[in-house]
Amino acid sequence: MNRPKEKFYITTPIYYANSRPHVGSAYTTIVCDVIARYKRMCGYDVAYLTGTDEHGVNIERAAEKQGITPQQLVDKNEKIFRELWKLLGITNTEFIRTTEPRHARAVQNLVRRTQERDRALEPSQRAIYKAKYEGRYCIYDNLYVSDTAEPADCQICGRPGELVSEENYFFRLSAYQEKLLELYKSNPHFVHPDFRFNEVKSFVESGLKDISISRKSIKWGIPWPDDPEHVFYVWYDALTSYMSGIGFESEDPQKRAEFERFWPADIHAMGKEIIRFHAVYWPAFLMAAGIELPKQIIAHGWLLFEQEKMSKSKGNVAYPEPIVRVLGNDALRYYLLREVVFGQDGNFSRESLITRYNADLANGLGNLANRTLAMIERNLHGVMPNFGVSGSTAETFKGENLGEIAQLYGRFEFSQALEKVWGLVAACDKFLAAEKPWTYADDPARREALERTLLTAADVLRIACVLAHPVIPDATQKIWQQLGQAGKIEDVRIDQLKWGELKSGTKIGKPEGVFPRIDKKEALERIETMENEIRNPGSTQPDESTTTTKKPAEGANTGTSAAGTTAIPAGAPGAGTSPAAAGTAPARGGTGAAAAAASGAGAAATATAAGAAPAVPAKIGIEDFAKVELRVGVVKSAEKVAGADKLLKVLVDIGDEVRQVLAGIAPSYAPEELVGRKVVVVTNLAPRKMRGVESNGMLLAASAGPDGKAVLCTFAEEIPAGAKVK
Ligand code: MSP
């Protein structure tokens, strides 16, 4: 009998909609998404809520500054949040805006419930009462900074608090000190990490003061029930979104049932500066209303940029969109989860992001996938053989406990989980280097050994993809398909993963690179150009990457990666940029191969790398095409060029002579794989030296798909070396 799935409910804080999100805001959402995806892969039915915090003085003032209404401002920004979450592959199941009527109804009813319970109590014990408030208030963090009129600065942002003097509704927080301490005692994991929990306990132990939960002087908020001169204090309003977002007090019975199923929240996740609101105020508000409490509050540190907390008001923000467009969605997710130890502050830098991308994603997982799949395609006719590999894989990698790696996600040790997965990738690289399957790929007597070796590598790839899927969902799904595995990788149980369960006998998908190598300088330039455009719209030249909604990897390809991955440069390194650019965006003119041969110059590469859309080239006459001499070549030998990780030195027979050509295909082909292969050679390019080695010609390749992996042009039928290609 099928047991119903257990539920799991996770929330992000709702984001202030006074400005657009930056990488710091994206961090909380990505962390929650990784947890949500992980829990689904453990068999849970997951609800994941995010949303926007749209009330308060800071919104009112930001709108005033822009000469628009608060509603117009939040409508504009809310869209940007939603679009960004889509771009980042966030799998939230719900989105709540605090300006929605369903939310106002929930907030008002929460207070009504509290007042209802209060009726049975003496006035001096009631949770909600009216009194005069005088104190300092920070409009940016919505924090009551002090309860006297004396000037005082905000503890979170350091700005001076504004004087507030008015009659308010108060919440008797002081009466909840003991109850909260009991809650902490009976739930030793209520706040994670422990050191944050200790801060919370000390705060509560030092005594709690009642807090004002309404404001009279502002208009942009939810009116107090039956007393509309007051609006709700934004934190009372905002915290209630965790319930209104999943159907609390909904008019729709189906939504109410959803609330019954998913409440209480299993995890409220947030940055460290807002723990107090969640671990102190929120449980007290709920206790007063007689509602079950959330199970756990988890807090991460801050992303620091230029030594300070990344924040719009400090002006030191990086935006996620340009990064995603240049490097892809997975790159940002991977970097943040790998680089920042959850719970601690972490530095963000675009340089280290690109370095990680190239080292771990392009050269690590991406390269392992390319090599393994290409060898299966070439040497095993693209079919996973039909015999068990469990013995061999389990033996080679038996030191790795897969269950333990998966559990690291459950303990929020994301960085450690990824380190382990990349440990497997490195171990597999070592295994292949020792095994050297390409040396016996053509030896029929060693066919079984070849199958075992490649299946072992494929099995490691499968395992690495499942384990990394919560963090890099796009690439892992692609590799999954390329491995010929059925269904969606997200449906695989990450907590039941075993070695040797690769589905064999299947035809593998088309091997395509998932992480093209990126040229750091070019990528930085493109990211910065797009960032400037976000900061000062209209300040830069129209840039295809900022104006299209192209898939991220395409953005990655068009400008930056090709020099590294698909270049087949005889002359300029830029010559290789063209095939990839043209291959992925044919509208720009020409097929990859033809464009590569015809242009062969760095100029085209530079134009695309800078992000500017190149002019559509004019049509060329046949006489122009005839200037390019193309011949069939047969590869005699190939080897790596010392000091250049992308280049191979290829000796190629073109009929009447053997040419030496340098080709930037090392990320896609092992030298041994090339020997005997028929290729297309541009034979009349002027010779040129790279790394002190002469290149006398160019090999044609296409870059298939969005990822720019070089695929050499070849021939299906017999044709002798030296034959003209025209
Ligand atoms: N609106 C409140 C939350 C109400 S929840 C009931 C709020 N909004 S916020 O937009 O300022 O912050 C939302 C989240 O973004 C918080 O988790 C915050 O910690 C996170 N971050 C904002 N800047 C950040 C960094 N520089 N680094 C990491 N996280 C950061 O607070």
CSV table of C-alpha atoms and ligand atoms in Angstrom, one decimal, residues 12-16 22-25 27-28 53 81 141 235 238-242 269-274 278 300-304 309-311, ligand 1:
chain,number,residue,atom,x,y,z
A,12,THR,CA,12.0,32.5,2.8
A,13,PRO,CA,11.6,35.9,4.4
A,14,ILE,CA,9.4,38.0,2.2
A,15,TYR,CA,11.6,40.6,0.5
A,16,TYR,CA,11.1,44.4,0.8
A,22,HIS,CA,20.5,41.6,-5.4
A,23,VAL,CA,22.8,38.6,-4.9
A,24,GLY,CA,22.3,38.9,-1.1
A,25,SER,CA,18.5,38.5,-1.5
A,27,TYR,CA,21.1,33.8,-1.5
A,28,THR,CA,18.3,33.1,1.0
A,53,ASP,CA,6.9,42.7,1.8
A,81,PHE,CA,11.4,39.4,-8.0
A,141,ASP,CA,14.6,47.8,9.3
A,235,TRP,CA,6.5,42.9,11.2
A,238,ALA,CA,4.9,40.4,7.3
A,239,LEU,CA,5.3,37.4,9.6
A,240,THR,CA,1.7,36.5,9.0
A,241,SER,CA,2.5,36.0,5.4
A,242,TYR,CA,3.9,32.6,6.3
A,269,ALA,CA,15.0,30.5,6.7
A,270,MET,CA,16.5,33.9,6.8
A,271,GLY,CA,19.6,36.1,7.3
A,272,LYS,CA,21.0,36.5,10.8
A,273,GLU,CA,19.8,40.1,11.3
A,274,ILE,CA,16.2,39.1,11.4
A,278,HIS,CA,11.3,35.1,14.0
A,300,HIS,CA,22.6,32.2,7.4
A,301,GLY,CA,25.3,34.9,7.5
A,302,TRP,CA,25.7,37.8,5.2
A,303,LEU,CA,27.2,38.0,1.8
A,304,LEU,CA,29.9,40.6,2.0
A,309,LYS,CA,27.1,43.5,3.9
A,310,MET,CA,25.8,43.7,0.4
A,311,SER,CA,23.0,46.1,0.5
B,1,MSP,N1,11.0,42.1,4.8
B,1,MSP,C1,11.9,41.6,5.8
B,1,MSP,C2,11.6,40.1,6.1
B,1,MSP,C3,10.2,39.9,6.6
B,1,MSP,S1,9.9,38.2,6.8
B,1,MSP,C4,8.5,38.0,7.5
B,1,MSP,C5,13.3,41.7,5.3
B,1,MSP,N2,13.5,41.9,4.0
B,1,MSP,S2,14.9,42.1,3.3
B,1,MSP,O1,14.6,42.2,1.9
B,1,MSP,O2,15.6,43.1,3.9
B,1,MSP,O3,15.7,40.8,3.5
B,1,MSP,C6,15.2,39.5,3.1
B,1,MSP,C7,16.3,38.5,3.2
B,1,MSP,O4,17.4,38.8,2.4
B,1,MSP,C8,16.8,38.3,4.6
B,1,MSP,O5,17.0,36.9,4.8
B,1,MSP,C9,18.2,39.0,4.5
B,1,MSP,O6,19.1,38.4,5.5
B,1,MSP,C10,18.6,38.6,3.1
B,1,MSP,N3,19.7,39.5,2.7
B,1,MSP,C11,19.6,40.8,2.3
B,1,MSP,N4,20.9,41.2,2.1
B,1,MSP,C12,21.8,40.2,2.3
B,1,MSP,C13,23.1,39.9,2.2
B,1,MSP,N5,24.0,40.9,1.9
B,1,MSP,N6,23.6,38.7,2.5
B,1,MSP,C14,22.8,37.6,2.8
B,1,MSP,N7,21.5,37.8,2.9
B,1,MSP,C15,21.0,39.1,2.8
B,1,MSP,O7,14.2,41.6,6.1
